[in-house]
Amino acid sequence: MDLNDQPVHMNKQLENDLKQVDSLLEKVKWQGLDFLEKLSERPTSATPVSQTPETLNEDGLGGLNTLSLFNKRFEQLIVGSSGPRYLGFVTGGSTPAAIAGDWLATIFDQNTQTVKGQGDISAIIETGAIQLLLDLFGLPGGFLGGFVTGATMSNFTCLAVARQWVGRQSGKDFAREGVSGHIHILSAVPHSSVIKSLSMLGIGSNNFEKVKVEEGNRESIDPEDLESKIKALNGQPFILITSAGTVNTVDFDDFKAISKLKEKYNFWWHIDGAFGAFAACSPKYQHLVAGWENADSITVDCHKWLNVPYENAAFFVKEQHKILQTETFQNANAPYLGDPMENFSYLNFLPENSRRLRALPVWFTLKAYGKKGYRDIVENSVNMARLLGQFIEQSKAFDLLATVRLNNVCFTLSGEQNQDKVPVFLARLNETGKVFMTPTVYNGKKGIRASFVNWRTTEEDVQIVIDEMSKLTDNE
Ligand SMILES: *Cc1c(COP(=O)(O)O)cnc(C)c1O
């Protein structure tokens, strides 16, 4: 049968695009290459434009015209957030191999669900990529993991299993029956996404008990205060939420001390290591996470220090909790999806059902650059943070708000009288388009954060940042 002789019912625009898919993708490739080549010069902020109402036309424009229209309206306004001087939030870039893997994930368009396979191997690639990550972090066997959109969803996933664990301690199945009773949560400086997860999980964002932090400008849990709070719970089960890298000052809880407590008391231990987990990649910094292998669950972001495109994060939960995790995320009442307890399937193991092949960019970048690649990225980021930190320490115009512990610099303008000028200074610095940083409040002071996780950042970049900061304060 020759399809060319048949009457064709495919939509005209789609048929046309199918014929010229090569020129469409070729154009996108060259445009993408041009973007990457000039990424370092691309402004790190854009002036917002007023939004024009969108209208949907009847026949469509076709792919090539749509690309032209997009370029006319938006291309110039796309900021260099994946570039070397975007230091706001904790924003990673994308390695070349990660981009290649991500492109293919889009083109393959797999739906990653079952490991035993209903005819595809995407979930097998996912378990393989999880093994690579565990290897990168030097975490022993005993963890199962999967990919979700970001550390927020990873924290949510881990804490959902923790919630189920708490219920099971008194024979309740919260996943089926709903949450009842008070769930005890202890934490010192949880990330906002942890608090958001508590609210999404029906635990309540107010319902966590704050543990004291250690003395000496620290954000880490005071182990003594923690133990006294544990004793006060009188053997009731609870969830301990700890940090491998707080967002302001990248402080780490003492995982060795917590491991000892774990031997004495009955609790679920979660670590939010969204970016700080990557300390494990370098012999210089891996002591910061010593003892973390005893946790029940760990969150890591891949779109930060792993430098793969958004949206990408992983969770690791101890294999011994597999049943709790399946109870939490199973698709009950769906016989066509199989028995969730019988066959391990991502469908029954995490929040989303249908998912893209998020493992592919991770698999690509880890195979491409190996342990050495990530040791170099991590050590370079820390060196760049220290360079900026040294400048601030020596400068009359700025003060560090905390020592540069790893890859973040948290600072402010010198002098109490300049506190009100911090937001203005930051706005003017970001308006230069040469660098982007984000505001914070630390110990009651208005401050600024610069976070280094991008593989591209060099000493010249830090010098450009220092020059821009100096120009703004010298003019005062
Ligand atoms: C970024 C971050 C999160 C949230 O991650 P998303 O990827 O934005 O969802 C959670 N915890 C920490 C410590 C983070 O740095």
Tab-separated table of C-alpha atoms and ligand atoms in Angstrom:
chain	number	residue	atom	x	y	z
A	1	MET	CA	0.000	0.000	0.000
A	2	ASP	CA	1.436	3.354	-1.001
A	3	LEU	CA	0.223	6.013	1.407
A	4	ASN	CA	1.004	8.745	-1.119
A	5	ASP	CA	-1.849	7.542	-3.279
A	6	GLN	CA	-4.317	7.609	-0.433
A	7	PRO	CA	-6.430	10.607	0.404
A	8	VAL	CA	-4.634	12.293	3.292
A	9	HIS	CA	-6.657	13.417	6.234
A	10	MET	CA	-3.883	14.827	8.354
A	11	ASN	CA	-4.306	18.464	9.268
A	12	LYS	CA	-2.618	20.734	6.710
A	13	GLN	CA	-0.323	22.551	9.104
A	14	LEU	CA	0.777	19.323	10.755
A	15	GLU	CA	1.350	17.669	7.412
A	16	ASN	CA	3.410	20.607	6.288
A	17	ASP	CA	5.424	20.629	9.510
A	18	LEU	CA	6.049	16.922	9.237
A	19	LYS	CA	7.589	17.568	5.830
A	20	GLN	CA	9.804	20.359	7.088
A	21	VAL	CA	10.587	19.070	10.538
A	22	ASP	CA	14.255	18.999	9.507
A	23	SER	CA	14.399	22.722	8.729
A	24	LEU	CA	12.435	23.552	11.883
A	25	LEU	CA	14.775	21.572	14.141
A	26	GLU	CA	17.836	22.756	12.210
A	27	LYS	CA	16.824	26.375	12.870
A	28	VAL	CA	16.247	25.631	16.532
A	29	LYS	CA	19.619	23.908	16.753
A	30	TRP	CA	21.480	26.921	15.322
A	31	GLN	CA	19.501	29.328	17.456
A	32	GLY	CA	20.266	27.203	20.509
A	33	LEU	CA	23.959	27.077	19.677
A	34	ASP	CA	24.013	30.835	19.246
A	35	PHE	CA	22.318	31.210	22.635
A	36	LEU	CA	24.873	28.946	24.315
A	37	GLU	CA	27.836	30.651	22.630
A	38	LYS	CA	26.739	34.073	23.836
A	39	LEU	CA	25.286	32.928	27.150
A	40	SER	CA	27.962	34.680	29.156
A	41	GLU	CA	27.080	38.054	27.599
A	42	ARG	CA	23.325	37.603	27.736
A	43	PRO	CA	21.777	39.995	30.278
A	44	THR	CA	20.908	38.335	33.581
A	45	SER	CA	17.709	40.356	33.893
A	46	ALA	CA	15.100	41.734	31.496
A	47	THR	CA	12.801	44.713	31.707
A	48	PRO	CA	9.318	43.311	32.057
A	49	VAL	CA	7.017	44.051	29.146
A	50	SER	CA	3.307	44.551	29.506
A	51	GLN	CA	1.494	41.395	28.589
A	52	THR	CA	-0.423	41.465	25.323
A	53	PRO	CA	-3.534	39.305	25.324
A	54	GLU	CA	-2.960	36.084	23.391
A	55	THR	CA	-5.434	35.027	20.748
A	56	LEU	CA	-5.748	31.575	19.258
A	57	ASN	CA	-6.164	31.678	15.484
A	58	GLU	CA	-8.246	29.220	13.527
A	59	ASP	CA	-5.700	27.662	11.182
A	60	GLY	CA	-2.478	28.027	13.119
A	61	LEU	CA	0.770	29.518	11.824
A	62	GLY	CA	2.844	26.376	11.417
A	63	GLY	CA	6.083	25.691	13.238
A	64	LEU	CA	8.484	27.975	11.328
A	65	ASN	CA	6.232	31.040	11.529
A	66	THR	CA	5.621	30.349	15.185
A	67	LEU	CA	9.353	30.267	15.798
A	68	SER	CA	9.706	33.653	14.051
A	69	LEU	CA	6.848	35.085	16.067
A	70	PHE	CA	8.308	33.814	19.317
A	71	ASN	CA	11.694	35.280	18.459
A	72	LYS	CA	10.151	38.636	17.594
A	73	ARG	CA	8.187	38.835	20.813
A	74	PHE	CA	10.221	37.057	23.477
A	75	GLU	CA	13.676	35.893	22.441
A	76	GLN	CA	15.439	39.116	23.432
A	77	LEU	CA	13.841	38.943	26.857
A	78	ILE	CA	15.068	35.479	27.743
A	79	VAL	CA	17.640	36.014	30.477
A	80	GLY	CA	20.983	34.285	30.949
A	81	SER	CA	19.830	32.409	34.032
A	82	SER	CA	21.814	29.338	33.002
A	83	GLY	CA	24.918	31.487	32.566
A	84	PRO	CA	27.955	31.973	34.797
A	85	ARG	CA	26.925	35.138	36.661
A	86	TYR	CA	23.366	34.271	37.576
A	87	LEU	CA	23.892	33.831	41.302
A	88	GLY	CA	20.296	34.296	42.436
A	89	PHE	CA	18.378	31.592	44.345
A	90	VAL	CA	20.410	28.413	43.751
A	91	THR	CA	20.365	28.261	39.973
A	92	GLY	CA	22.373	25.701	38.047
A	93	GLY	CA	23.128	25.642	34.354
A	94	SER	CA	23.161	22.718	31.956
A	95	THR	CA	26.203	20.707	30.905
A	96	PRO	CA	26.493	19.898	27.185
A	97	ALA	CA	25.817	16.197	27.777
A	98	ALA	CA	22.811	17.000	29.992
A	99	ILE	CA	21.344	19.135	27.191
A	100	ALA	CA	21.859	16.266	24.734
A	101	GLY	CA	20.103	13.842	27.094
A	102	ASP	CA	17.286	16.290	27.701
A	103	TRP	CA	16.741	16.852	23.956
A	104	LEU	CA	16.484	13.137	23.448
A	105	ALA	CA	14.099	12.774	26.387
A	106	THR	CA	11.822	15.236	24.547
A	107	ILE	CA	12.188	13.532	21.194
A	108	PHE	CA	11.700	10.006	22.575
A	109	ASP	CA	8.700	11.199	24.615
A	110	GLN	CA	8.552	8.078	26.772
A	111	ASN	CA	6.188	7.662	29.688
A	112	THR	CA	8.383	6.350	32.476
A	113	GLN	CA	6.357	4.080	34.725
A	114	THR	CA	6.960	0.392	35.128
A	115	VAL	CA	10.267	-1.243	35.866
A	116	LYS	CA	9.397	-4.801	34.899
A	117	GLY	CA	8.283	-3.190	31.682
A	118	GLN	CA	5.080	-3.065	29.756
A	119	GLY	CA	7.235	-3.103	26.684
A	120	ASP	CA	9.670	-0.255	27.341
A	121	ILE	CA	12.896	0.290	29.242
A	122	SER	CA	12.585	3.897	30.374
A	123	ALA	CA	12.067	2.966	34.040
A	124	ILE	CA	15.136	0.729	33.859
A	125	ILE	CA	17.157	3.733	32.708
A	126	GLU	CA	15.709	5.557	35.716
A	127	THR	CA	16.812	2.958	38.272
A	128	GLY	CA	20.233	2.980	36.568
A	129	ALA	CA	20.503	6.767	36.846
A	130	ILE	CA	19.559	6.529	40.527
A	131	GLN	CA	22.402	4.034	41.034
A	132	LEU	CA	24.795	6.469	39.347
A	133	LEU	CA	23.658	9.255	41.671
A	134	LEU	CA	24.048	7.070	44.774
A	135	ASP	CA	27.529	6.207	43.553
A	136	LEU	CA	28.337	9.893	43.012
A	137	PHE	CA	27.295	10.648	46.585
A	138	GLY	CA	29.086	7.622	48.027
A	139	LEU	CA	25.807	6.383	49.497
A	140	PRO	CA	25.756	2.648	50.128
A	141	GLY	CA	23.097	0.307	48.803
A	142	GLY	CA	19.837	0.174	50.652
A	143	PHE	CA	18.235	3.250	49.106
A	144	LEU	CA	15.594	3.230	46.384
A	145	GLY	CA	15.050	6.417	44.465
A	146	GLY	CA	13.212	8.131	41.670
A	147	PHE	CA	12.954	11.405	39.801
A	148	VAL	CA	10.492	14.216	40.461
A	149	THR	CA	10.288	17.816	39.253
A	150	GLY	CA	12.326	19.543	41.954
A	151	ALA	CA	13.494	19.402	45.550
A	152	THR	CA	10.094	20.664	46.664
A	153	MET	CA	8.430	17.543	45.283
A	154	SER	CA	11.296	15.407	46.549
A	155	ASN	CA	10.795	16.749	50.088
A	156	PHE	CA	7.068	16.182	49.659
A	157	THR	CA	7.605	12.582	48.522
A	158	CYS	CA	9.969	11.735	51.387
A	159	LEU	CA	7.767	13.397	54.007
A	160	ALA	CA	4.677	11.652	52.653
A	161	VAL	CA	6.351	8.297	53.349
A	162	ALA	CA	7.448	9.610	56.760
A	163	ARG	CA	3.826	10.520	57.499
A	164	GLN	CA	2.732	6.993	56.611
A	165	TRP	CA	5.469	5.647	58.896
A	166	VAL	CA	4.166	7.746	61.808
A	167	GLY	CA	0.652	6.374	61.304
A	168	ARG	CA	1.880	2.795	61.147
A	169	GLN	CA	3.575	3.205	64.535
A	170	SER	CA	0.093	3.113	66.034
A	171	GLY	CA	-1.426	0.770	63.470
A	172	LYS	CA	-3.066	3.509	61.370
A	173	ASP	CA	-2.988	3.736	57.585
A	174	PHE	CA	-3.051	7.514	56.964
A	175	ALA	CA	-2.932	6.981	53.200
A	176	ARG	CA	-6.319	5.254	53.324
A	177	GLU	CA	-7.906	6.704	56.433
A	178	GLY	CA	-6.627	10.269	56.281
A	179	VAL	CA	-4.385	11.930	58.832
A	180	SER	CA	-5.517	11.832	62.436
A	181	GLY	CA	-3.888	12.949	65.638
A	182	HIS	CA	-0.899	15.235	65.929
A	183	ILE	CA	2.211	14.403	63.914
A	184	HIS	CA	5.305	15.565	65.767
A	185	ILE	CA	7.908	17.288	63.606
A	186	LEU	CA	11.261	18.592	64.839
A	187	SER	CA	13.483	20.870	62.751
A	188	ALA	CA	15.780	23.887	63.155
A	189	VAL	CA	15.994	25.838	59.884
A	190	PRO	CA	13.816	23.964	57.374
A	191	HIS	CA	13.665	25.171	53.780
A	192	SER	CA	10.412	26.903	52.813
A	193	SER	CA	9.535	23.963	50.575
A	194	VAL	CA	9.608	21.657	53.607
A	195	ILE	CA	7.044	23.870	55.311
A	196	LYS	CA	5.012	23.939	52.098
A	197	SER	CA	5.140	20.133	52.041
A	198	LEU	CA	3.812	19.981	55.608
A	199	SER	CA	0.858	22.063	54.495
A	200	MET	CA	0.264	19.939	51.365
A	201	LEU	CA	0.436	16.763	53.475
A	202	GLY	CA	-2.271	17.850	55.889
A	203	ILE	CA	0.236	17.979	58.730
A	204	GLY	CA	0.009	21.769	58.835
A	205	SER	CA	2.753	24.285	58.231
A	206	ASN	CA	2.508	25.606	61.818
A	207	ASN	CA	2.918	22.190	63.310
A	208	PHE	CA	6.609	21.852	63.666
A	209	GLU	CA	8.626	22.335	66.780
A	210	LYS	CA	11.688	24.507	66.370
A	211	VAL	CA	14.913	23.058	67.723
A	212	LYS	CA	17.562	25.554	68.862
A	213	VAL	CA	20.532	26.213	66.609
A	214	GLU	CA	24.130	25.880	67.753
A	215	GLU	CA	25.918	28.908	69.152
A	216	GLY	CA	28.272	31.005	67.039
A	217	ASN	CA	26.253	32.289	64.083
A	218	ARG	CA	25.161	28.796	63.071
A	219	GLU	CA	22.004	27.464	61.424
A	220	SER	CA	22.613	23.876	62.529
A	221	ILE	CA	20.600	21.893	65.055
A	222	ASP	CA	21.868	22.017	68.633
A	223	PRO	CA	22.122	18.271	69.428
A	224	GLU	CA	21.549	18.832	73.164
A	225	ASP	CA	18.366	20.779	72.651
A	226	LEU	CA	17.278	18.166	70.136
A	227	GLU	CA	17.757	15.369	72.639
A	228	SER	CA	15.849	17.188	75.354
A	229	LYS	CA	12.957	17.798	72.942
A	230	ILE	CA	13.030	14.127	71.978
A	231	LYS	CA	12.890	13.104	75.641
A	232	ALA	CA	9.907	15.382	76.175
A	233	LEU	CA	8.020	13.413	73.503
A	234	ASN	CA	8.102	10.392	75.802
A	235	GLY	CA	8.594	7.766	73.152
A	236	GLN	CA	5.979	9.128	70.723
A	237	PRO	CA	7.128	8.680	67.122
A	238	PHE	CA	8.201	11.842	65.295
A	239	ILE	CA	9.815	13.113	62.091
A	240	LEU	CA	13.179	14.870	62.275
A	241	ILE	CA	13.838	17.173	59.327
A	242	THR	CA	17.483	18.138	58.913
A	243	SER	CA	19.514	20.171	56.433
A	244	ALA	CA	22.529	19.385	54.308
A	245	GLY	CA	23.031	22.988	53.310
A	246	THR	CA	20.728	25.764	54.523
A	247	VAL	CA	19.985	28.325	51.822
A	248	ASN	CA	21.410	31.392	53.554
A	249	THR	CA	24.710	30.160	54.951
A	250	VAL	CA	24.976	26.530	53.745
A	251	ASP	CA	25.126	25.096	57.235
A	252	PHE	CA	24.938	21.345	57.836
A	253	ASP	CA	23.358	19.549	60.761
A	254	ASP	CA	25.671	17.156	62.587
A	255	PHE	CA	24.739	13.847	60.978
A	256	LYS	CA	27.085	11.818	63.152
A	257	ALA	CA	25.448	13.113	66.319
A	258	ILE	CA	22.004	12.488	64.812
A	259	SER	CA	23.034	8.948	63.822
A	260	LYS	CA	23.772	8.276	67.500
A	261	LEU	CA	20.344	9.587	68.516
A	262	LYS	CA	18.779	7.378	65.862
A	263	GLU	CA	20.179	4.329	67.659
A	264	LYS	CA	18.456	5.403	70.888
A	265	TYR	CA	15.121	6.801	69.760
A	266	ASN	CA	12.347	5.900	67.349
A	267	PHE	CA	11.989	8.523	64.606
A	268	TRP	CA	11.992	9.094	60.864
A	269	TRP	CA	15.045	11.040	59.779
A	270	HIS	CA	14.834	13.169	56.637
A	271	ILE	CA	17.682	15.185	55.106
A	272	ASP	CA	17.029	18.066	52.718
A	273	GLY	CA	20.279	18.090	50.753
A	274	ALA	CA	18.895	19.862	47.667
A	275	PHE	CA	22.280	21.317	46.798
A	276	GLY	CA	24.446	20.678	49.884
A	277	ALA	CA	24.435	16.930	49.171
A	278	PHE	CA	27.002	17.675	46.487
A	279	ALA	CA	29.592	18.316	49.216
A	280	ALA	CA	29.925	14.520	49.053
A	281	CYS	CA	31.519	14.836	45.581
A	282	SER	CA	34.752	16.285	46.974
A	283	PRO	CA	37.147	14.727	49.492
A	284	LYS	CA	37.595	18.271	50.819
A	285	TYR	CA	33.966	18.670	51.835
A	286	GLN	CA	32.517	15.186	52.211
A	287	HIS	CA	33.027	15.315	55.999
A	288	LEU	CA	30.053	17.721	56.025
A	289	VAL	CA	27.687	14.845	55.245
A	290	ALA	CA	29.419	12.123	57.285
A	291	GLY	CA	26.771	9.912	58.858
A	292	TRP	CA	24.011	10.812	56.393
A	293	GLU	CA	23.737	7.233	55.160
A	294	ASN	CA	21.749	6.497	58.349
A	295	ALA	CA	18.867	8.750	57.284
A	296	ASP	CA	15.548	7.268	56.173
A	297	SER	CA	15.148	9.678	53.291
A	298	ILE	CA	17.245	12.222	51.394
A	299	THR	CA	16.313	14.983	48.939
A	300	VAL	CA	18.681	16.112	46.188
A	301	ASP	CA	18.112	18.550	43.366
A	302	CYS	CA	19.548	17.772	39.949
A	303	HIS	CA	18.733	21.127	38.326
A	304	LYS	CA	21.034	22.904	40.786
A	305	TRP	CA	24.594	21.573	41.296
A	306	LEU	CA	24.260	18.602	38.954
A	307	ASN	CA	23.672	21.164	36.181
A	308	VAL	CA	20.918	19.423	34.259
A	309	PRO	CA	17.985	21.413	32.812
A	310	TYR	CA	14.874	22.120	34.892
A	311	GLU	CA	12.785	20.214	36.104
A	312	ASN	CA	14.859	17.549	37.776
A	313	ALA	CA	15.355	16.251	41.296
A	314	ALA	CA	15.630	12.903	43.031
A	315	PHE	CA	14.568	11.328	46.295
A	316	PHE	CA	16.269	8.454	48.081
A	317	VAL	CA	14.231	6.436	50.561
A	318	LYS	CA	15.535	3.390	52.422
A	319	GLU	CA	14.469	0.192	50.723
A	320	GLN	CA	13.079	-1.136	54.000
A	321	HIS	CA	10.299	1.487	53.681
A	322	LYS	CA	9.243	0.318	50.218
A	323	ILE	CA	5.875	-0.927	51.448
A	324	LEU	CA	5.111	2.361	53.230
A	325	GLN	CA	6.037	4.227	50.074
A	326	THR	CA	3.810	2.034	47.922
A	327	GLU	CA	0.940	2.385	50.413
A	328	THR	CA	1.311	6.157	50.068
A	329	PHE	CA	1.544	6.470	46.305
A	330	GLN	CA	-0.304	3.440	44.981
A	331	ASN	CA	-2.985	3.737	42.369
A	332	ALA	CA	-5.570	1.809	44.293
A	333	ASN	CA	-8.667	0.646	42.389
A	334	ALA	CA	-6.902	0.512	39.024
A	335	PRO	CA	-6.640	-3.175	38.128
A	336	TYR	CA	-5.242	-2.359	34.681
A	337	LEU	CA	-2.132	-0.943	36.371
A	338	GLY	CA	-1.387	-4.219	38.132
A	339	ASP	CA	-1.085	-5.033	41.814
A	340	PRO	CA	1.009	-2.238	43.353
A	341	MET	CA	2.349	-4.504	46.082
A	342	GLU	CA	3.434	-7.223	43.663
A	343	ASN	CA	5.414	-5.401	40.997
A	344	PHE	CA	7.649	-2.439	41.695
A	345	SER	CA	6.511	0.396	39.484
A	346	TYR	CA	7.172	4.130	39.546
A	347	LEU	CA	3.439	4.567	39.070
A	348	ASN	CA	2.971	3.460	42.655
A	349	PHE	CA	6.088	4.971	44.117
A	350	LEU	CA	5.876	8.736	43.667
A	351	PRO	CA	3.343	11.538	43.177
A	352	GLU	CA	3.073	11.693	39.384
A	353	ASN	CA	1.699	8.901	37.243
A	354	SER	CA	2.765	9.901	33.741
A	355	ARG	CA	6.274	11.343	33.632
A	356	ARG	CA	8.881	12.298	31.034
A	357	LEU	CA	12.198	10.419	30.965
A	358	ARG	CA	13.831	12.751	33.466
A	359	ALA	CA	16.564	10.214	34.147
A	360	LEU	CA	18.108	10.650	30.710
A	361	PRO	CA	19.882	14.013	31.162
A	362	VAL	CA	21.154	12.763	34.532
A	363	TRP	CA	22.418	9.516	33.006
A	364	PHE	CA	24.110	11.447	30.183
A	365	THR	CA	25.882	13.993	32.352
A	366	LEU	CA	27.099	11.441	34.917
A	367	LYS	CA	28.436	9.109	32.226
A	368	ALA	CA	30.012	12.045	30.381
A	369	TYR	CA	31.867	13.700	33.268
A	370	GLY	CA	32.119	11.020	35.949
A	371	LYS	CA	33.149	11.494	39.553
A	372	LYS	CA	36.063	13.740	38.603
A	373	GLY	CA	33.844	16.070	36.600
A	374	TYR	CA	31.577	16.663	39.580
A	375	ARG	CA	34.439	16.964	42.045
A	376	ASP	CA	35.836	19.702	39.789
A	377	ILE	CA	32.497	21.498	39.429
A	378	VAL	CA	31.898	21.454	43.189
A	379	GLU	CA	35.405	22.544	44.119
A	380	ASN	CA	35.369	25.303	41.506
A	381	SER	CA	32.025	26.644	42.780
A	382	VAL	CA	33.365	26.764	46.329
A	383	ASN	CA	36.548	28.512	45.167
A	384	MET	CA	34.508	31.130	43.309
A	385	ALA	CA	32.329	31.734	46.382
A	386	ARG	CA	35.467	32.176	48.470
A	387	LEU	CA	36.894	34.699	45.987
A	388	LEU	CA	33.781	36.832	46.297
A	389	GLY	CA	33.842	36.266	50.067
A	390	GLN	CA	37.431	37.521	50.299
A	391	PHE	CA	36.558	40.648	48.361
A	392	ILE	CA	33.660	41.354	50.735
A	393	GLU	CA	35.772	40.742	53.800
A	394	GLN	CA	38.377	43.223	52.635
A	395	SER	CA	35.922	45.813	51.366
A	396	LYS	CA	34.780	48.797	53.427
A	397	ALA	CA	31.426	48.891	51.687
A	398	PHE	CA	30.244	45.355	52.497
A	399	ASP	CA	30.088	42.915	55.414
A	400	LEU	CA	29.714	39.172	55.387
A	401	LEU	CA	26.680	38.027	57.371
A	402	ALA	CA	28.281	34.605	57.879
A	403	THR	CA	31.534	32.917	56.933
A	404	VAL	CA	31.542	31.384	53.473
A	405	ARG	CA	31.064	27.755	54.505
A	406	LEU	CA	30.661	26.288	51.056
A	407	ASN	CA	29.208	27.797	47.901
A	408	ASN	CA	27.022	30.685	49.067
A	409	VAL	CA	27.999	34.211	50.023
A	410	CYS	CA	25.584	35.939	52.383
A	411	PHE	CA	26.413	39.603	52.862
A	412	THR	CA	25.087	43.091	53.361
A	413	LEU	CA	26.118	46.746	53.081
A	414	SER	CA	28.386	47.867	55.934
A	415	GLY	CA	26.873	50.042	58.629
A	416	GLU	CA	23.480	49.937	60.373
A	417	GLN	CA	22.570	53.220	58.672
A	418	ASN	CA	22.828	51.499	55.275
A	419	GLN	CA	20.319	48.735	56.044
A	420	ASP	CA	17.550	50.562	54.207
A	421	LYS	CA	19.757	50.944	51.152
A	422	VAL	CA	20.232	47.197	50.677
A	423	PRO	CA	17.170	46.652	48.439
A	424	VAL	CA	18.082	49.682	46.299
A	425	PHE	CA	21.675	48.534	45.952
A	426	LEU	CA	20.543	45.045	44.944
A	427	ALA	CA	18.048	46.403	42.415
A	428	ARG	CA	20.746	48.561	40.818
A	429	LEU	CA	23.223	45.691	40.788
A	430	ASN	CA	20.719	43.412	39.065
A	431	GLU	CA	19.783	46.164	36.600
A	432	THR	CA	23.332	46.065	35.238
A	433	GLY	CA	22.366	42.749	33.657
A	434	LYS	CA	25.903	41.524	34.365
A	435	VAL	CA	25.030	39.642	37.527
A	436	PHE	CA	21.938	38.517	39.383
A	437	MET	CA	21.642	38.000	43.138
A	438	THR	CA	18.628	37.608	45.432
A	439	PRO	CA	17.622	39.237	48.728
A	440	THR	CA	17.386	37.591	52.115
A	441	VAL	CA	16.968	38.387	55.776
A	442	TYR	CA	19.528	36.843	58.087
A	443	ASN	CA	19.641	37.324	61.872
A	444	GLY	CA	17.247	40.231	61.490
A	445	LYS	CA	19.404	41.968	58.887
A	446	LYS	CA	18.572	42.700	55.292
A	447	GLY	CA	21.081	40.815	53.223
A	448	ILE	CA	21.976	39.543	49.765
A	449	ARG	CA	22.783	36.011	48.672
A	450	ALA	CA	25.099	34.916	45.882
A	451	SER	CA	24.995	31.189	45.245
A	452	PHE	CA	27.581	29.434	43.082
A	453	VAL	CA	26.489	26.161	41.471
A	454	ASN	CA	27.024	26.806	37.750
A	455	TRP	CA	29.771	24.767	36.030
A	456	ARG	CA	30.695	27.716	33.779
A	457	THR	CA	31.629	30.310	36.397
A	458	THR	CA	35.274	31.436	36.232
A	459	GLU	CA	37.536	33.872	38.076
A	460	GLU	CA	36.917	36.437	35.312
A	461	ASP	CA	33.204	36.210	36.073
A	462	VAL	CA	33.811	36.851	39.753
A	463	GLN	CA	35.986	39.818	38.794
A	464	ILE	CA	33.156	41.235	36.658
A	465	VAL	CA	30.810	40.870	39.635
A	466	ILE	CA	33.292	42.587	41.951
A	467	ASP	CA	33.751	45.431	39.446
A	468	GLU	CA	29.997	46.018	39.203
A	469	MET	CA	29.585	45.957	42.975
A	470	SER	CA	32.480	48.383	43.365
A	471	LYS	CA	31.178	50.814	40.730
A	472	LEU	CA	27.881	51.125	42.583
A	473	THR	CA	29.422	51.753	45.981
A	474	ASP	CA	32.318	53.992	44.804
A	475	ASN	CA	29.769	56.412	43.368
A	476	GLU	CA	28.098	56.910	46.731
B	1	LIG	C1	16.062	24.828	46.109
B	1	LIG	C2	15.810	24.135	47.373
B	1	LIG	C3	14.602	23.456	47.608
B	1	LIG	C4	13.442	23.507	46.637
B	1	LIG	O1	13.814	23.055	45.410
B	1	LIG	P1	13.027	23.276	44.041
B	1	LIG	O2	13.937	22.579	43.108
B	1	LIG	O3	12.949	24.748	43.832
B	1	LIG	O4	11.707	22.638	44.146
B	1	LIG	C5	14.485	22.756	48.775
B	1	LIG	N1	15.465	22.742	49.700
B	1	LIG	C6	16.623	23.411	49.525
B	1	LIG	C7	17.667	23.375	50.590
B	1	LIG	C8	16.831	24.126	48.350
B	1	LIG	O5	17.984	24.789	48.167
